[in-house]
Amino acid sequence: MNNTTGQNTSARLTRTFSVSEFMDFGERYGIDYRFPQLSQKSGLPHSSPVLQGNVEEMTLPCGMCVTHSDVQVLQPYETTSRHSSPLYMLVVLEGCVILTLNGQEHVVRSGMAFSSRLSEHQTMNARHSADCKLRTLSLGLYPDGAWRTGLLESLMVEWEKCQTPTLIWQVPGFLLSGLQYAQQSTLSYVSRQLMLEGLILQLFGHGLSVCQVESGKRQAVSGEQQRLEIVRRLLEQTPENDYTLSELAQRAAMSPSSLRSKFRAAYGCSVFDYLRDCRLERARGYLLEGYSVQQAAWMSGYQHATNFSTAFRRRYGFSPGDVLKLC
C-alpha cells in the first residue's frame, strides 16, 4: 500500500487526514507511523491534522496497485513499511521524499523514481517535512496479486537478474507529461485506469532498461556474494527441508563460522532466523488455502504443531487458528 499517506478512496476528494486515520490505515496495511513533533507522553492527539489534499487508490487490470497522492503536508511524519513487494516504485511528481533502506538514505526529488524490492528483511523508512506540497505515484506488485501471469511476470524475471535492485533514476519527460495528463479531474475513472496502465508499463519498462544499463556498468557480484545468495534462495524456495549449518556452509564453500557471520552481515539476520521466517510465511500461505494447522506445519518443515503455533504467534501476533477463521 501507499507509503506516502493513509487513506483508501474511490474518488479524488480534497479533505484533511488526521492522526487517527493514519493509525487505522497502518493497522490495515502494515505501515508504522511516527509523528516526531507530537507529544508521546500524554498520548497522540488523534484529531491532529497531518495532510490536506486528495488521494486515490486503484488496482489496475494488470494486477498492479497504484496510489496517487496530491497533498499538502501539515504535520511532519515518518513511516516504516512492513509489507512485502517484489517490486515497489515511487514516482515523485512534485516535492521531495527522503527514503532510508538498509541504512542508506535516498533523496527522491521531483521528476525522479525510486524502485526496490521490499520484504520483512528489507523495510523502507520515509520522512516527510511539514509545509510542503507533495504529489506522488506509489506503485507496487504484491505477492498474492494477479500479476503473476503475462508481461509483469516477465518483467520480474528480468528485474531479478539485475545487480542493482535498488535504483533512483530520472523519469523521461514524455512519461511525466503523460502521468500529469492522466490525473486530470475531467477524465473518468475508467479513462484514467486505461491511461495509467499503459503509462506505468512504459515506466517499468524504462526503469528496467536503466537497471540493466547500471548493472552492466558495475562489476560482477563477487563469488562470495553469489554463494551467499545460493544459500538464501535455497532456504526461501525449499524451507520445508531440514538443513544443518555444516551442509549450508558446504554449499557456500565457506566454513560454518564464516557463513554464520557473513550471512548476518549480508541479510541482517541469522541463517536459521531467515529459515524460520521463510517457513512461517510458507505456512501462512497454506493456511489461507484452507489446510489445517497440522498440515500447514508439516508441509512447511515443522515436526510438531505446538512448536509451529508458538513460533507463528510470536511472529504474527495471532494464532494459526485465527487465520483459518478468516478463510
mmCIF file of C-alpha atoms in Angstrom:
data_model
loop_
_atom_site.group_PDB
_atom_site.id
_atom_site.type_symbol
_atom_site.label_atom_id
_atom_site.label_comp_id
_atom_site.label_asym_id
_atom_site.label_seq_id
_atom_site.Cartn_x
_atom_site.Cartn_y
_atom_site.Cartn_z
ATOM 1 C CA MET A 1 0.000 0.000 0.000
ATOM 2 C CA ASN A 2 0.913 3.617 -0.289
ATOM 3 C CA ASN A 3 3.788 4.717 1.944
ATOM 4 C CA THR A 4 3.040 8.416 1.493
ATOM 5 C CA THR A 5 -0.402 8.675 3.040
ATOM 6 C CA GLY A 6 -3.054 6.631 4.660
ATOM 7 C CA GLN A 7 -6.464 6.592 3.086
ATOM 8 C CA ASN A 8 -8.215 4.436 0.523
ATOM 9 C CA THR A 9 -10.633 6.416 -1.603
ATOM 10 C CA SER A 10 -12.581 5.619 -4.722
ATOM 11 C CA ALA A 11 -12.854 9.244 -5.813
ATOM 12 C CA ARG A 12 -10.399 12.081 -5.651
ATOM 13 C CA LEU A 13 -11.723 14.255 -2.852
ATOM 14 C CA THR A 14 -9.957 17.164 -1.181
ATOM 15 C CA ARG A 15 -10.010 16.526 2.541
ATOM 16 C CA THR A 16 -7.947 16.564 5.721
ATOM 17 C CA PHE A 17 -6.331 13.361 7.034
ATOM 18 C CA SER A 18 -5.871 13.101 10.794
ATOM 19 C CA VAL A 19 -3.538 11.059 13.004
ATOM 20 C CA SER A 20 -6.327 8.593 13.811
ATOM 21 C CA GLU A 21 -6.888 7.872 10.109
ATOM 22 C CA PHE A 22 -3.176 7.272 9.648
ATOM 23 C CA MET A 23 -3.123 4.830 12.559
ATOM 24 C CA ASP A 24 -6.141 2.940 11.217
ATOM 25 C CA PHE A 25 -4.525 2.703 7.806
ATOM 26 C CA GLY A 26 -1.284 1.464 9.340
ATOM 27 C CA GLU A 27 -3.133 -1.325 11.145
ATOM 28 C CA ARG A 28 -4.752 -2.480 7.916
ATOM 29 C CA TYR A 29 -1.786 -2.281 5.588
ATOM 30 C CA GLY A 30 1.300 -2.854 7.717
ATOM 31 C CA ILE A 31 2.724 0.672 7.968
ATOM 32 C CA ASP A 32 4.098 2.147 11.177
ATOM 33 C CA TYR A 33 3.661 5.913 11.526
ATOM 34 C CA ARG A 34 5.558 8.293 13.764
ATOM 35 C CA PHE A 35 4.841 11.982 14.424
ATOM 36 C CA PRO A 36 8.025 13.474 15.951
ATOM 37 C CA GLN A 37 6.516 16.856 16.907
ATOM 38 C CA LEU A 38 3.537 15.425 18.761
ATOM 39 C CA SER A 39 3.860 14.664 22.458
ATOM 40 C CA GLN A 40 4.302 10.982 23.203
ATOM 41 C CA LYS A 41 3.927 11.389 26.964
ATOM 42 C CA SER A 42 0.300 12.395 27.007
ATOM 43 C CA GLY A 43 -0.654 10.223 24.069
ATOM 44 C CA LEU A 44 -1.124 11.153 20.439
ATOM 45 C CA PRO A 45 -3.797 13.797 19.755
ATOM 46 C CA HIS A 46 -5.696 11.622 17.277
ATOM 47 C CA SER A 47 -7.620 14.532 15.787
ATOM 48 C CA SER A 48 -4.446 16.416 14.838
ATOM 49 C CA PRO A 49 -4.324 17.019 11.045
ATOM 50 C CA VAL A 50 -1.432 15.541 9.078
ATOM 51 C CA LEU A 51 -2.271 16.016 5.400
ATOM 52 C CA GLN A 52 -4.686 18.021 3.324
ATOM 53 C CA GLY A 53 -5.487 17.204 -0.275
ATOM 54 C CA ASN A 54 -6.694 14.190 -2.203
ATOM 55 C CA VAL A 55 -5.632 10.572 -2.506
ATOM 56 C CA GLU A 56 -6.797 7.907 -4.918
ATOM 57 C CA GLU A 57 -6.018 4.199 -4.841
ATOM 58 C CA MET A 58 -6.782 1.768 -7.609
ATOM 59 C CA THR A 59 -5.839 -1.715 -8.701
ATOM 60 C CA LEU A 60 -5.221 -1.842 -12.438
ATOM 61 C CA PRO A 61 -6.427 -4.762 -14.595
ATOM 62 C CA CYS A 62 -2.831 -5.995 -14.856
ATOM 63 C CA GLY A 63 -2.796 -6.530 -11.061
ATOM 64 C CA MET A 64 -0.655 -3.539 -10.124
ATOM 65 C CA CYS A 65 -1.682 -1.392 -7.149
ATOM 66 C CA VAL A 66 -1.386 2.369 -7.719
ATOM 67 C CA THR A 67 -1.858 5.243 -5.288
ATOM 68 C CA HIS A 68 -1.850 8.855 -6.449
ATOM 69 C CA SER A 69 -1.358 11.454 -3.706
ATOM 70 C CA ASP A 70 -1.751 15.195 -4.216
ATOM 71 C CA VAL A 71 -1.400 16.659 -0.727
ATOM 72 C CA GLN A 72 -0.061 19.429 1.461
ATOM 73 C CA VAL A 73 1.893 18.079 4.435
ATOM 74 C CA LEU A 74 0.672 19.825 7.604
ATOM 75 C CA GLN A 75 2.428 17.721 10.238
ATOM 76 C CA PRO A 76 5.914 16.148 9.815
ATOM 77 C CA TYR A 77 5.714 12.385 9.951
ATOM 78 C CA GLU A 78 7.779 9.260 9.350
ATOM 79 C CA THR A 79 6.742 5.857 8.058
ATOM 80 C CA THR A 80 8.113 2.341 8.168
ATOM 81 C CA SER A 81 6.644 -0.122 5.679
ATOM 82 C CA ARG A 82 6.303 -3.682 6.955
ATOM 83 C CA HIS A 83 4.631 -5.126 3.865
ATOM 84 C CA SER A 84 6.402 -7.097 1.144
ATOM 85 C CA SER A 85 6.557 -6.216 -2.520
ATOM 86 C CA PRO A 86 8.778 -7.972 -5.082
ATOM 87 C CA LEU A 87 8.860 -4.683 -6.970
ATOM 88 C CA TYR A 88 7.949 -1.293 -5.497
ATOM 89 C CA MET A 89 8.297 2.066 -7.229
ATOM 90 C CA LEU A 90 7.726 5.622 -6.013
ATOM 91 C CA VAL A 91 7.485 8.415 -8.590
ATOM 92 C CA VAL A 92 7.717 11.971 -7.232
ATOM 93 C CA LEU A 93 5.853 14.417 -9.453
ATOM 94 C CA GLU A 94 6.252 17.367 -7.088
ATOM 95 C CA GLY A 95 8.138 17.829 -3.831
ATOM 96 C CA CYS A 96 10.802 15.628 -2.251
ATOM 97 C CA VAL A 97 10.750 12.349 -0.294
ATOM 98 C CA ILE A 98 13.638 11.059 1.838
ATOM 99 C CA LEU A 99 13.794 7.265 1.981
ATOM 100 C CA THR A 100 16.063 5.002 4.025
ATOM 101 C CA LEU A 101 16.645 1.397 3.007
ATOM 102 C CA ASN A 102 19.167 -0.889 4.699
ATOM 103 C CA GLY A 103 20.650 2.113 6.479
ATOM 104 C CA GLN A 104 21.274 4.008 3.239
ATOM 105 C CA GLU A 105 19.467 7.297 2.634
ATOM 106 C CA HIS A 106 17.940 8.086 -0.760
ATOM 107 C CA VAL A 107 16.590 11.509 -1.722
ATOM 108 C CA VAL A 108 13.888 11.294 -4.398
ATOM 109 C CA ARG A 109 13.157 14.671 -5.967
ATOM 110 C CA SER A 110 10.548 15.906 -8.416
ATOM 111 C CA GLY A 111 10.722 14.049 -11.743
ATOM 112 C CA MET A 112 12.580 11.069 -10.265
ATOM 113 C CA ALA A 113 11.628 7.487 -9.488
ATOM 114 C CA PHE A 114 12.795 5.127 -6.760
ATOM 115 C CA SER A 115 12.499 1.374 -7.279
ATOM 116 C CA SER A 116 13.368 -1.503 -4.991
ATOM 117 C CA ARG A 117 12.215 -4.779 -3.507
ATOM 118 C CA LEU A 118 10.575 -4.663 -0.073
ATOM 119 C CA SER A 119 10.420 -7.579 2.335
ATOM 120 C CA GLU A 120 10.451 -8.463 6.011
ATOM 121 C CA HIS A 121 14.231 -8.217 5.853
ATOM 122 C CA GLN A 122 14.348 -5.039 3.753
ATOM 123 C CA THR A 123 11.978 -2.460 5.193
ATOM 124 C CA MET A 124 11.714 1.093 3.932
ATOM 125 C CA ASN A 125 11.540 4.238 6.047
ATOM 126 C CA ALA A 126 10.321 7.583 4.719
ATOM 127 C CA ARG A 127 10.440 11.114 6.161
ATOM 128 C CA HIS A 128 8.073 13.910 5.190
ATOM 129 C CA SER A 129 8.575 17.524 6.245
ATOM 130 C CA ALA A 130 5.746 19.916 7.079
ATOM 131 C CA ASP A 131 4.635 22.843 4.922
ATOM 132 C CA CYS A 132 5.485 21.171 1.633
ATOM 133 C CA LYS A 133 3.425 20.184 -1.392
ATOM 134 C CA LEU A 134 3.728 16.550 -2.379
ATOM 135 C CA ARG A 135 2.450 14.758 -5.469
ATOM 136 C CA THR A 136 3.484 11.146 -5.858
ATOM 137 C CA LEU A 137 2.584 7.886 -7.536
ATOM 138 C CA SER A 138 3.194 4.792 -5.424
ATOM 139 C CA LEU A 139 3.285 1.583 -7.484
ATOM 140 C CA GLY A 140 3.555 -1.948 -6.189
ATOM 141 C CA LEU A 141 3.365 -5.586 -7.132
ATOM 142 C CA TYR A 142 2.314 -7.709 -4.175
ATOM 143 C CA PRO A 143 2.999 -11.411 -3.547
ATOM 144 C CA ASP A 144 -0.643 -12.511 -3.853
ATOM 145 C CA GLY A 145 -1.515 -10.198 -6.731
ATOM 146 C CA ALA A 146 -2.972 -11.074 -10.131
ATOM 147 C CA TRP A 147 0.193 -10.017 -11.980
ATOM 148 C CA ARG A 148 1.808 -13.466 -11.836
ATOM 149 C CA THR A 149 0.936 -14.194 -15.434
ATOM 150 C CA GLY A 150 1.913 -12.328 -18.560
ATOM 151 C CA LEU A 151 4.102 -9.316 -19.118
ATOM 152 C CA LEU A 152 4.613 -8.265 -15.495
ATOM 153 C CA GLU A 153 5.851 -11.705 -14.525
ATOM 154 C CA SER A 154 8.395 -11.481 -17.357
ATOM 155 C CA LEU A 155 9.373 -8.050 -16.045
ATOM 156 C CA MET A 156 10.023 -9.559 -12.604
ATOM 157 C CA VAL A 157 12.201 -12.297 -14.091
ATOM 158 C CA GLU A 158 14.332 -9.693 -15.869
ATOM 159 C CA TRP A 159 14.427 -7.387 -12.846
ATOM 160 C CA GLU A 160 15.674 -10.240 -10.650
ATOM 161 C CA LYS A 161 18.647 -10.662 -12.982
ATOM 162 C CA CYS A 162 19.796 -7.081 -12.391
ATOM 163 C CA GLN A 163 22.550 -6.408 -9.874
ATOM 164 C CA THR A 164 21.002 -3.048 -8.918
ATOM 165 C CA PRO A 165 17.645 -3.935 -7.267
ATOM 166 C CA THR A 166 17.508 -0.504 -5.591
ATOM 167 C CA LEU A 167 17.727 2.391 -8.005
ATOM 168 C CA ILE A 168 16.916 6.101 -8.340
ATOM 169 C CA TRP A 169 16.522 7.397 -11.866
ATOM 170 C CA GLN A 170 15.180 10.316 -13.857
ATOM 171 C CA VAL A 171 11.772 9.727 -15.420
ATOM 172 C CA PRO A 172 11.688 10.745 -19.123
ATOM 173 C CA GLY A 173 9.792 13.930 -19.868
ATOM 174 C CA PHE A 174 7.244 12.259 -22.127
ATOM 175 C CA LEU A 175 6.229 9.889 -19.325
ATOM 176 C CA LEU A 176 5.987 12.715 -16.790
ATOM 177 C CA SER A 177 3.733 14.628 -19.176
ATOM 178 C CA GLY A 178 1.557 11.566 -19.688
ATOM 179 C CA LEU A 179 1.235 10.953 -15.960
ATOM 180 C CA GLN A 180 0.280 14.579 -15.415
ATOM 181 C CA TYR A 181 -2.397 14.348 -18.106
ATOM 182 C CA ALA A 182 -3.806 11.077 -16.739
ATOM 183 C CA GLN A 183 -4.513 12.764 -13.394
ATOM 184 C CA GLN A 184 -6.888 15.379 -14.794
ATOM 185 C CA SER A 185 -10.131 15.543 -12.841
ATOM 186 C CA THR A 186 -12.134 15.850 -16.074
ATOM 187 C CA LEU A 187 -11.239 12.289 -17.062
ATOM 188 C CA SER A 188 -13.429 9.400 -15.983
ATOM 189 C CA TYR A 189 -12.160 6.725 -13.607
ATOM 190 C CA VAL A 190 -12.022 4.144 -16.414
ATOM 191 C CA SER A 191 -10.149 6.524 -18.713
ATOM 192 C CA ARG A 192 -7.534 7.162 -16.015
ATOM 193 C CA GLN A 193 -7.210 3.426 -15.391
ATOM 194 C CA LEU A 194 -6.504 2.708 -19.059
ATOM 195 C CA MET A 195 -4.083 5.610 -19.436
ATOM 196 C CA LEU A 196 -2.267 4.808 -16.208
ATOM 197 C CA GLU A 197 -1.869 1.147 -17.072
ATOM 198 C CA GLY A 198 -0.164 1.981 -20.379
ATOM 199 C CA LEU A 199 1.997 4.702 -18.839
ATOM 200 C CA ILE A 200 3.032 2.571 -15.885
ATOM 201 C CA LEU A 201 4.016 -0.348 -18.103
ATOM 202 C CA GLN A 202 6.209 2.106 -20.034
ATOM 203 C CA LEU A 203 7.546 3.416 -16.723
ATOM 204 C CA PHE A 204 8.563 -0.050 -15.574
ATOM 205 C CA GLY A 205 9.994 -0.808 -18.994
ATOM 206 C CA HIS A 206 12.181 2.299 -18.850
ATOM 207 C CA GLY A 207 13.162 1.519 -15.266
ATOM 208 C CA LEU A 208 14.182 -1.986 -16.301
ATOM 209 C CA SER A 209 16.372 -0.633 -19.119
ATOM 210 C CA VAL A 210 18.073 1.790 -16.690
ATOM 211 C CA CYS A 211 18.548 -1.036 -14.206
ATOM 212 C CA GLN A 212 20.140 -3.249 -16.859
ATOM 213 C CA VAL A 213 22.485 -0.479 -18.006
ATOM 214 C CA GLU A 214 23.565 0.242 -14.428
ATOM 215 C CA SER A 215 24.092 -3.461 -13.785
ATOM 216 C CA GLY A 216 26.307 -3.673 -16.826
ATOM 217 C CA LYS A 217 28.438 -0.794 -15.544
ATOM 218 C CA ARG A 218 29.054 -2.394 -12.184
ATOM 219 C CA GLN A 219 31.477 -5.157 -11.540
ATOM 220 C CA ALA A 220 30.051 -8.635 -11.327
ATOM 221 C CA VAL A 221 28.917 -9.601 -7.881
ATOM 222 C CA SER A 222 31.777 -11.257 -6.007
ATOM 223 C CA GLY A 223 31.882 -15.026 -5.828
ATOM 224 C CA GLU A 224 31.298 -14.831 -2.086
ATOM 225 C CA GLN A 225 28.093 -12.842 -2.518
ATOM 226 C CA GLN A 226 26.893 -15.232 -5.196
ATOM 227 C CA ARG A 227 27.457 -18.199 -2.892
ATOM 228 C CA LEU A 228 25.572 -16.493 -0.078
ATOM 229 C CA GLU A 229 22.694 -15.842 -2.461
ATOM 230 C CA ILE A 230 22.615 -19.535 -3.383
ATOM 231 C CA VAL A 231 22.061 -20.353 0.279
ATOM 232 C CA ARG A 232 19.435 -17.643 0.745
ATOM 233 C CA ARG A 233 17.441 -18.748 -2.287
ATOM 234 C CA LEU A 234 17.657 -22.385 -1.218
ATOM 235 C CA LEU A 235 16.116 -21.510 2.158
ATOM 236 C CA GLU A 236 13.459 -19.335 0.518
ATOM 237 C CA GLN A 237 12.443 -21.853 -2.134
ATOM 238 C CA THR A 238 12.508 -25.072 -0.057
ATOM 239 C CA PRO A 239 12.112 -24.060 3.602
ATOM 240 C CA GLU A 240 10.377 -27.353 4.416
ATOM 241 C CA ASN A 241 13.665 -29.292 4.146
ATOM 242 C CA ASP A 242 15.931 -29.984 7.106
ATOM 243 C CA TYR A 243 19.220 -28.088 6.992
ATOM 244 C CA THR A 244 22.363 -28.029 9.087
ATOM 245 C CA LEU A 245 24.834 -25.187 9.225
ATOM 246 C CA SER A 246 27.586 -27.518 8.002
ATOM 247 C CA GLU A 247 25.561 -28.582 4.961
ATOM 248 C CA LEU A 248 24.732 -24.997 4.040
ATOM 249 C CA ALA A 249 28.341 -23.941 4.580
ATOM 250 C CA GLN A 250 29.459 -26.611 2.122
ATOM 251 C CA ARG A 251 27.061 -25.247 -0.492
ATOM 252 C CA ALA A 252 28.530 -21.772 0.050
ATOM 253 C CA ALA A 253 32.111 -23.095 0.022
ATOM 254 C CA MET A 254 32.696 -21.494 3.427
ATOM 255 C CA SER A 255 33.354 -22.620 6.943
ATOM 256 C CA PRO A 256 30.257 -22.739 9.200
ATOM 257 C CA SER A 257 31.530 -19.781 11.237
ATOM 258 C CA SER A 258 32.121 -17.716 8.066
ATOM 259 C CA LEU A 259 28.661 -18.495 6.746
ATOM 260 C CA ARG A 260 27.116 -17.566 10.080
ATOM 261 C CA SER A 261 28.797 -14.144 10.238
ATOM 262 C CA LYS A 262 28.658 -13.281 6.520
ATOM 263 C CA PHE A 263 25.010 -14.259 6.117
ATOM 264 C CA ARG A 264 24.037 -11.984 9.000
ATOM 265 C CA ALA A 265 26.125 -9.130 7.557
ATOM 266 C CA ALA A 266 24.514 -9.546 4.124
ATOM 267 C CA TYR A 267 20.867 -10.086 5.108
ATOM 268 C CA GLY A 268 20.531 -8.650 8.611
ATOM 269 C CA CYS A 269 19.571 -11.888 10.381
ATOM 270 C CA SER A 270 20.978 -15.316 11.152
ATOM 271 C CA VAL A 271 20.711 -18.246 8.734
ATOM 272 C CA PHE A 272 18.144 -20.042 10.851
ATOM 273 C CA ASP A 273 16.130 -16.912 11.679
ATOM 274 C CA TYR A 274 15.763 -16.454 7.931
ATOM 275 C CA LEU A 275 14.770 -20.108 7.517
ATOM 276 C CA ARG A 276 12.171 -19.781 10.288
ATOM 277 C CA ASP A 277 10.612 -16.704 8.645
ATOM 278 C CA CYS A 278 10.501 -18.487 5.281
ATOM 279 C CA ARG A 279 8.789 -21.482 6.881
ATOM 280 C CA LEU A 280 6.233 -19.331 8.656
ATOM 281 C CA GLU A 281 5.442 -17.361 5.520
ATOM 282 C CA ARG A 282 5.019 -20.630 3.591
ATOM 283 C CA ALA A 283 2.757 -21.977 6.349
ATOM 284 C CA ARG A 284 0.657 -18.808 6.354
ATOM 285 C CA GLY A 285 0.045 -19.328 2.642
ATOM 286 C CA TYR A 286 -1.069 -22.907 3.243
ATOM 287 C CA LEU A 287 -3.461 -21.781 5.992
ATOM 288 C CA LEU A 288 -5.001 -19.198 3.659
ATOM 289 C CA GLU A 289 -5.522 -22.013 1.138
ATOM 290 C CA GLY A 290 -7.543 -23.914 3.747
ATOM 291 C CA TYR A 291 -5.045 -26.501 5.019
ATOM 292 C CA SER A 292 -5.271 -27.475 8.680
ATOM 293 C CA VAL A 293 -2.775 -26.217 11.245
ATOM 294 C CA GLN A 294 -1.169 -29.674 11.394
ATOM 295 C CA GLN A 295 -0.900 -29.912 7.603
ATOM 296 C CA ALA A 296 0.496 -26.369 7.236
ATOM 297 C CA ALA A 297 3.059 -27.073 9.954
ATOM 298 C CA TRP A 298 4.216 -30.369 8.436
ATOM 299 C CA MET A 299 4.376 -29.072 4.827
ATOM 300 C CA SER A 300 6.448 -26.085 5.986
ATOM 301 C CA GLY A 301 9.074 -28.096 7.822
ATOM 302 C CA TYR A 302 7.723 -28.232 11.377
ATOM 303 C CA GLN A 303 7.584 -31.633 13.057
ATOM 304 C CA HIS A 304 5.323 -30.514 15.893
ATOM 305 C CA ALA A 305 2.236 -28.328 15.526
ATOM 306 C CA THR A 306 2.720 -26.880 19.034
ATOM 307 C CA ASN A 307 6.188 -25.550 18.150
ATOM 308 C CA PHE A 308 4.769 -24.173 14.922
ATOM 309 C CA SER A 309 1.857 -22.442 16.675
ATOM 310 C CA THR A 310 4.179 -20.844 19.230
ATOM 311 C CA ALA A 311 6.542 -19.531 16.529
ATOM 312 C CA PHE A 312 3.613 -18.364 14.379
ATOM 313 C CA ARG A 313 2.003 -16.391 17.200
ATOM 314 C CA ARG A 314 5.346 -14.837 18.148
ATOM 315 C CA ARG A 315 5.957 -13.789 14.530
ATOM 316 C CA TYR A 316 2.498 -12.509 13.529
ATOM 317 C CA GLY A 317 0.801 -11.713 16.830
ATOM 318 C CA PHE A 318 -2.095 -14.136 16.293
ATOM 319 C CA SER A 319 -2.507 -17.916 16.152
ATOM 320 C CA PRO A 320 -2.659 -20.136 13.032
ATOM 321 C CA GLY A 321 -6.232 -20.954 14.008
ATOM 322 C CA ASP A 322 -7.136 -17.267 13.679
ATOM 323 C CA VAL A 323 -6.031 -17.400 10.047
ATOM 324 C CA LEU A 324 -8.295 -20.369 9.382
ATOM 325 C CA LYS A 325 -11.253 -18.467 10.779
ATOM 326 C CA LEU A 326 -10.776 -15.858 8.037
ATOM 327 C CA CYS A 327 -10.902 -18.420 5.246
#
